[in-house]
Amino acid sequence: MTFKNYAGIIGALLVIAGGLSPMLHLPIIGNWNYWDLDTVLASIIYALATLALIASASNKRGLLRFCGWALLLVLAFTFVAVYFKVNNYFSFIPLKKLAAAASRIIHYRWLGWALISSGAIIMIIFSGKNKKLKVD
């Protein structure tokens, strides 16, 4: 196995570790990881990470790059969805200032987000194309 294979495995393991790390902190409830945020998106993330592990072990660079881009896309979608959910979570409170103050008590935990994005970026960067020598 080459360095690119090991880098792909490390990137996939970072994505899995990021999915298990806390991503949001709710004061009374506690920390939420990816699975607590949304089970469907978490299943997609873990399936792509597993596919990336298989792709890096079997030296499929195109599949590894696809998994990296798909992971970044799903992570961006999740971040936007979580942002809107946090800002609208207390919309049932009739006073706008009180609802805004209540939504500010929910905090992002950036470790999980950073691990997933760095793992996906590692997969994209180190899955470079194989350079074929041109024989004349």
XYZ file of N, CA, C and O in Angstrom:
544
model
N 0.839 -1.180 0.000
C 0.000 0.000 0.000
C 0.882 1.241 0.000
O 1.933 1.273 0.620
N 0.386 2.268 -0.663
C 1.151 3.500 -0.792
C 0.696 4.528 0.245
O -0.244 4.294 1.008
N 1.368 5.668 0.223
C 1.018 6.754 1.135
C -0.400 7.259 0.880
O -1.111 7.613 1.818
N -0.813 7.274 -0.388
C -2.156 7.751 -0.729
C -3.227 6.832 -0.159
O -4.290 7.296 0.253
N -2.943 5.536 -0.116
C -3.886 4.604 0.488
C -4.036 4.877 1.984
O -5.151 4.898 2.512
N -2.915 5.060 2.651
C -2.957 5.337 4.082
C -3.624 6.681 4.381
O -4.344 6.820 5.368
N -3.396 7.665 3.524
C -4.034 8.972 3.714
C -5.551 8.859 3.549
O -6.302 9.490 4.293
N -6.009 8.056 2.591
C -7.438 7.837 2.426
C -8.050 7.130 3.623
O -9.163 7.461 4.062
N -7.334 6.163 4.177
C -7.822 5.460 5.370
C -7.878 6.405 6.560
O -8.863 6.413 7.319
N -6.858 7.239 6.715
C -6.854 8.209 7.810
C -7.999 9.211 7.644
O -8.672 9.566 8.607
N -8.245 9.673 6.404
C -9.352 10.588 6.158
C -10.702 9.965 6.490
O -11.558 10.602 7.104
N -10.896 8.707 6.113
C -12.164 8.033 6.412
C -12.337 7.822 7.912
O -13.439 7.974 8.454
N -11.248 7.494 8.599
C -11.336 7.331 10.046
C -11.597 8.658 10.759
O -12.290 8.698 11.778
N -11.059 9.757 10.210
C -11.367 11.077 10.759
C -12.845 11.420 10.593
O -13.459 12.015 11.482
N -13.421 11.032 9.460
C -14.847 11.282 9.236
C -15.690 10.493 10.232
O -16.644 11.016 10.810
N -15.320 9.246 10.465
C -16.067 8.427 11.423
C -15.928 8.999 12.836
O -16.913 9.093 13.581
N -14.712 9.407 13.202
C -14.504 10.005 14.525
C -15.264 11.323 14.669
O -15.799 11.628 15.735
N -15.325 12.089 13.596
C -16.072 13.349 13.636
C -17.564 13.133 13.775
O -18.263 13.917 14.420
N -18.070 12.070 13.169
C -19.490 11.769 13.315
C -19.858 11.333 14.712
O -20.991 11.516 15.158
N -18.907 10.766 15.426
C -19.156 10.330 16.797
C -18.873 11.425 17.820
O -19.259 11.294 18.976
N -18.198 12.498 17.409
C -17.882 13.609 18.303
C -19.094 14.519 18.456
O -19.961 14.575 17.584
N -19.143 15.273 19.560
C -20.264 16.205 19.735
C -20.235 17.322 18.702
O -19.172 17.840 18.368
N -21.425 17.671 18.199
C -21.533 18.725 17.194
C -22.380 19.902 17.677
O -22.211 21.010 17.196
N -23.297 19.638 18.589
C -24.120 20.683 19.192
C -24.188 20.446 20.689
O -24.148 19.300 21.148
N -24.345 21.531 21.448
C -24.553 21.409 22.892
C -25.851 22.110 23.251
O -25.993 23.303 23.038
N -26.778 21.343 23.773
C -28.025 21.882 24.282
C -27.939 21.854 25.804
O -27.570 20.820 26.374
N -28.258 22.944 26.485
C -27.966 23.067 27.915
C -28.531 21.954 28.804
O -27.819 21.396 29.602
N -29.761 21.602 28.680
C -30.341 20.593 29.558
C -30.159 19.194 28.983
O -29.881 18.244 29.709
N -30.255 19.070 27.693
C -30.193 17.764 27.031
C -28.769 17.235 26.972
O -28.527 16.058 27.185
N -27.813 18.074 26.654
C -26.417 17.650 26.563
C -25.873 17.810 25.158
O -26.361 18.626 24.370
N -24.859 17.022 24.835
C -24.208 17.104 23.526
C -24.901 16.196 22.524
O -25.330 15.097 22.864
N -24.970 16.668 21.290
C -25.533 15.874 20.198
C -24.437 15.603 19.181
O -23.729 16.510 18.752
N -24.318 14.346 18.771
C -23.412 14.012 17.683
C -24.221 13.938 16.391
O -25.383 14.330 16.349
N -23.604 13.450 15.332
C -24.280 13.436 14.030
C -25.534 12.561 14.072
O -26.549 12.874 13.481
N -25.449 11.461 14.798
C -26.587 10.536 14.849
C -27.778 11.183 15.553
O -28.924 10.931 15.199
N -27.515 12.025 16.551
C -28.590 12.712 17.257
C -29.180 13.845 16.426
O -30.351 14.199 16.601
N -28.382 14.435 15.538
C -28.889 15.508 14.684
C -29.904 14.973 13.686
O -31.027 15.457 13.597
N -29.500 13.979 12.902
C -30.390 13.389 11.902
C -29.868 11.995 11.563
O -28.718 11.854 11.144
N -30.708 10.999 11.712
C -30.262 9.626 11.500
C -30.033 9.321 10.024
O -29.129 8.543 9.684
N -30.810 9.932 9.145
C -30.643 9.667 7.710
C -29.324 10.250 7.211
O -28.555 9.570 6.513
N -29.048 11.496 7.572
C -27.786 12.106 7.156
C -26.587 11.415 7.802
O -25.538 11.268 7.178
N -26.738 10.969 9.043
C -25.661 10.229 9.690
C -25.422 8.903 8.986
O -24.265 8.490 8.808
N -26.473 8.249 8.553
C -26.311 6.991 7.816
C -25.585 7.226 6.498
O -24.739 6.413 6.098
N -25.905 8.330 5.831
C -25.223 8.662 4.576
C -23.744 8.934 4.827
O -22.881 8.456 4.093
N -23.440 9.681 5.890
C -22.048 9.996 6.225
C -21.265 8.726 6.531
O -20.155 8.518 6.028
N -21.836 7.852 7.354
C -21.130 6.627 7.714
C -21.005 5.683 6.528
O -19.994 4.988 6.387
N -22.006 5.644 5.654
C -21.909 4.801 4.460
C -20.823 5.318 3.520
O -20.047 4.523 2.953
N -20.749 6.645 3.348
C -19.693 7.218 2.501
C -18.306 7.002 3.111
O -17.340 6.750 2.387
N -18.213 7.071 4.438
C -16.922 6.826 5.083
C -16.508 5.368 4.921
O -15.331 5.072 4.674
N -17.458 4.451 5.029
C -17.155 3.032 4.817
C -16.752 2.777 3.376
O -15.801 2.034 3.105
N -17.461 3.400 2.442
C -17.113 3.275 1.029
C -15.729 3.850 0.755
O -14.964 3.307 -0.042
N -15.386 4.942 1.434
C -14.056 5.534 1.272
C -12.975 4.618 1.838
O -11.887 4.529 1.270
N -13.264 3.940 2.943
C -12.307 2.966 3.480
C -12.049 1.847 2.482
O -10.905 1.461 2.236
N -13.126 1.352 1.888
C -12.991 0.280 0.894
C -12.245 0.786 -0.332
O -11.383 0.092 -0.880
N -12.572 2.019 -0.765
C -11.922 2.578 -1.952
C -10.432 2.806 -1.719
O -9.620 2.558 -2.611
N -10.066 3.274 -0.536
C -8.651 3.511 -0.289
C -7.884 2.206 -0.107
O -6.719 2.126 -0.488
N -8.522 1.191 0.435
C -7.846 -0.094 0.585
C -7.679 -0.807 -0.758
O -6.703 -1.521 -0.969
N -8.634 -0.597 -1.673
C -8.559 -1.258 -2.971
C -7.975 -0.365 -4.067
O -8.048 -0.712 -5.240
N -7.431 0.801 -3.682
C -6.727 1.692 -4.590
C -7.629 2.256 -5.699
O -7.213 2.397 -6.834
N -8.867 2.592 -5.355
C -9.805 3.227 -6.281
C -9.819 4.727 -5.993
O -10.581 5.225 -5.180
N -8.949 5.452 -6.668
C -8.776 6.873 -6.380
C -9.982 7.722 -6.789
O -10.322 8.681 -6.113
N -10.622 7.388 -7.876
C -11.792 8.151 -8.314
C -12.949 8.013 -7.340
O -13.645 8.985 -7.041
N -13.157 6.814 -6.829
C -14.214 6.587 -5.850
C -13.901 7.296 -4.541
O -14.793 7.850 -3.897
N -12.635 7.335 -4.163
C -12.231 8.034 -2.949
C -12.458 9.533 -3.085
O -12.959 10.177 -2.159
N -12.138 10.098 -4.242
C -12.375 11.519 -4.481
C -13.874 11.826 -4.480
O -14.315 12.824 -3.908
N -14.678 10.939 -5.088
C -16.128 11.116 -5.074
C -16.662 11.101 -3.645
O -17.513 11.923 -3.292
N -16.176 10.175 -2.827
C -16.621 10.104 -1.435
C -16.262 11.381 -0.675
O -17.057 11.884 0.120
N -15.078 11.921 -0.928
C -14.672 13.158 -0.276
C -15.573 14.332 -0.642
O -16.015 15.088 0.224
N -15.853 14.483 -1.939
C -16.739 15.574 -2.364
C -18.162 15.367 -1.862
O -18.830 16.336 -1.454
N -18.642 14.138 -1.885
C -19.995 13.858 -1.383
C -20.086 14.128 0.118
O -21.099 14.656 0.598
N -19.034 13.790 0.849
C -19.026 14.074 2.285
C -19.067 15.568 2.558
O -19.788 16.022 3.453
N -18.303 16.342 1.802
C -18.346 17.798 1.976
C -19.713 18.372 1.632
O -20.205 19.276 2.312
N -20.334 17.832 0.604
C -21.659 18.301 0.213
C -22.703 17.981 1.283
O -23.500 18.855 1.662
N -22.688 16.771 1.799
C -23.642 16.393 2.843
C -23.375 17.174 4.125
O -24.306 17.596 4.819
N -22.099 17.419 4.437
C -21.766 18.189 5.632
C -22.237 19.640 5.503
O -22.764 20.210 6.466
N -22.077 20.233 4.339
C -22.555 21.611 4.122
C -24.080 21.669 4.224
O -24.631 22.595 4.836
N -24.762 20.688 3.655
C -26.214 20.630 3.755
C -26.646 20.488 5.214
O -27.588 21.150 5.659
N -25.952 19.654 5.958
C -26.282 19.458 7.369
C -26.049 20.730 8.167
O -26.857 21.090 9.026
N -24.954 21.426 7.885
C -24.667 22.660 8.612
C -25.740 23.705 8.358
O -26.190 24.374 9.300
N -26.169 23.848 7.110
C -27.222 24.819 6.797
C -28.532 24.413 7.464
O -29.239 25.257 8.033
N -28.857 23.127 7.433
C -30.092 22.657 8.058
C -30.060 22.856 9.574
O -31.059 23.279 10.172
N -28.922 22.587 10.195
C -28.798 22.779 11.643
C -28.875 24.254 11.991
O -29.510 24.630 12.978
N -28.268 25.100 11.177
C -28.319 26.540 11.427
C -29.763 27.046 11.418
O -30.181 27.765 12.327
N -30.528 26.657 10.414
C -31.919 27.105 10.351
C -32.764 26.471 11.448
O -33.670 27.104 11.982
N -32.477 25.234 11.804
C -33.217 24.582 12.881
C -32.944 25.253 14.219
O -33.862 25.455 15.011
N -31.700 25.605 14.489
C -31.359 26.269 15.745
C -32.029 27.632 15.821
O -32.551 28.018 16.873
N -32.029 28.370 14.718
C -32.632 29.701 14.736
C -34.148 29.662 14.781
O -34.776 30.646 15.179
N -34.770 28.558 14.376
C -36.223 28.454 14.413
C -36.718 27.494 15.486
O -37.899 27.186 15.532
N -35.841 27.008 16.344
C -36.201 26.004 17.330
C -37.185 26.552 18.358
O -38.077 25.856 18.814
N -37.026 27.796 18.711
C -37.889 28.428 19.710
C -38.875 29.397 19.067
O -39.254 30.394 19.670
N -39.332 29.097 17.884
C -40.263 29.989 17.193
C -41.658 29.960 17.810
O -42.479 30.815 17.507
N -41.935 29.002 18.682
C -43.233 28.948 19.334
C -43.390 30.012 20.415
O -44.491 30.305 20.848
N -42.281 30.620 20.850
C -42.333 31.685 21.851
C -42.815 32.955 21.156
O -42.234 33.382 20.155
N -43.896 33.584 21.659
C -44.462 34.737 20.951
C -43.581 35.982 20.961
O -43.704 36.825 20.079
N -42.698 36.146 21.913
C -41.840 37.319 21.968
C -40.549 37.044 21.198
O -39.817 36.102 21.501
N -40.272 37.851 20.195
C -39.131 37.622 19.305
C -37.791 37.705 20.040
O -36.893 36.921 19.785
N -37.640 38.682 20.935
C -36.368 38.829 21.639
C -36.122 37.661 22.581
O -34.988 37.197 22.714
N -37.168 37.161 23.195
C -37.020 36.016 24.078
C -36.696 34.755 23.281
O -35.869 33.934 23.701
N -37.296 34.618 22.105
C -36.995 33.470 21.242
C -35.552 33.538 20.739
O -34.866 32.511 20.679
N -35.084 34.746 20.401
C -33.699 34.901 19.945
C -32.722 34.613 21.080
O -31.675 33.987 20.871
N -33.047 35.042 22.281
C -32.177 34.764 23.434
C -32.148 33.272 23.744
O -31.109 32.720 24.101
N -33.277 32.610 23.588
C -33.328 31.169 23.842
C -32.537 30.395 22.792
O -31.914 29.379 23.106
N -32.547 30.863 21.558
C -31.785 30.156 20.518
C -30.283 30.377 20.663
O -29.492 29.595 20.151
N -29.869 31.421 21.378
C -28.440 31.654 21.585
C -27.839 30.744 22.646
O -26.624 30.683 22.785
N -28.672 30.013 23.391
C -28.116 29.114 24.407
C -27.664 27.788 23.795
O -26.998 27.007 24.454
N -28.024 27.542 22.536
C -27.554 26.347 21.834
C -26.212 26.678 21.195
O -26.092 27.626 20.427
N -25.200 25.887 21.527
C -23.847 26.173 21.059
C -23.359 25.077 20.125
O -23.653 23.900 20.318
N -22.592 25.496 19.125
C -21.947 24.548 18.228
C -20.693 24.006 18.890
O -19.948 24.745 19.533
N -20.451 22.724 18.731
C -19.194 22.105 19.132
C -18.437 21.843 17.842
O -18.822 20.996 17.041
N -17.346 22.548 17.629
C -16.694 22.577 16.327
C -15.771 21.402 16.077
O -15.307 21.216 14.958
N -15.501 20.575 17.080
C -14.591 19.462 16.886
C -15.142 18.454 15.878
O -14.439 18.020 14.964
N -16.393 18.090 16.016
C -16.995 17.133 15.083
C -17.058 17.658 13.665
O -16.731 16.948 12.704
N -17.444 18.915 13.513
C -17.506 19.525 12.188
C -16.113 19.572 11.553
O -15.952 19.285 10.370
N -15.113 19.929 12.359
C -13.754 20.052 11.831
C -13.165 18.690 11.458
O -12.472 18.577 10.438
N -13.444 17.668 12.254
C -12.916 16.340 11.934
C -13.505 15.796 10.634
O -12.788 15.229 9.811
N -14.808 15.978 10.456
C -15.438 15.478 9.228
C -14.918 16.235 8.013
O -14.568 15.635 6.987
N -14.855 17.555 8.112
C -14.394 18.330 6.948
C -12.922 18.072 6.658
O -12.529 17.963 5.488
N -12.087 17.949 7.686
C -10.673 17.683 7.420
C -10.469 16.284 6.851
O -9.617 16.085 5.984
N -11.235 15.307 7.312
C -11.143 13.969 6.738
C -11.539 13.950 5.276
O -10.886 13.305 4.444
N -12.605 14.676 4.931
C -13.041 14.734 3.535
C -12.019 15.466 2.671
O -11.736 15.057 1.539
N -11.427 16.531 3.204
C -10.420 17.273 2.444
C -9.167 16.433 2.241
O -8.566 16.446 1.162
N -8.782 15.671 3.245
C -7.633 14.766 3.094
C -7.908 13.742 2.001
O -7.041 13.434 1.185
N -9.142 13.224 1.972
C -9.482 12.256 0.921
C -9.400 12.877 -0.464
O -8.945 12.237 -1.410
N -9.832 14.115 -0.590
C -9.819 14.774 -1.897
C -8.381 15.090 -2.329
O -7.991 14.846 -3.469
N -7.599 15.630 -1.411
C -6.244 16.059 -1.755
C -5.344 14.874 -2.092
O -4.620 14.887 -3.085
N -5.385 13.850 -1.260
C -4.446 12.750 -1.438
C -4.942 11.656 -2.373
O -4.297 10.626 -2.504
N -6.074 11.883 -3.017
C -6.530 10.894 -4.002
C -6.151 11.344 -5.397
O -6.843 11.056 -6.355
N -5.050 12.044 -5.512
C -4.585 12.583 -6.790
C -4.524 11.548 -7.887
O -4.424 10.354 -7.662
N -4.607 12.031 -9.090
C -4.605 11.138 -10.239
C -3.258 10.459 -10.394
O -2.221 11.045 -10.103
N -3.312 9.244 -10.875
C -2.067 8.538 -11.178
C -1.473 9.109 -12.454
O -2.152 9.268 -13.453
N -0.210 9.419 -12.397
C 0.447 9.967 -13.585
C 1.001 8.802 -14.390
O 1.800 8.021 -13.912
N 0.537 8.719 -15.608
C 1.003 7.653 -16.479
C 2.122 8.205 -17.363
O 2.043 9.302 -17.880
N 3.139 7.406 -17.483
C 4.257 7.802 -18.331
C 3.911 7.560 -19.790
O 3.354 6.549 -20.160
N 4.230 8.536 -20.583
C 3.959 8.444 -21.992
C 5.198 7.865 -22.688
O 6.283 8.435 -22.594
N 5.013 6.766 -23.338
C 6.136 6.123 -24.019
C 6.030 6.433 -25.505
O 5.026 6.182 -26.141
N 7.093 6.993 -26.045
C 7.101 7.325 -27.485
C 7.671 6.220 -28.298
O 8.524 5.509 -28.014
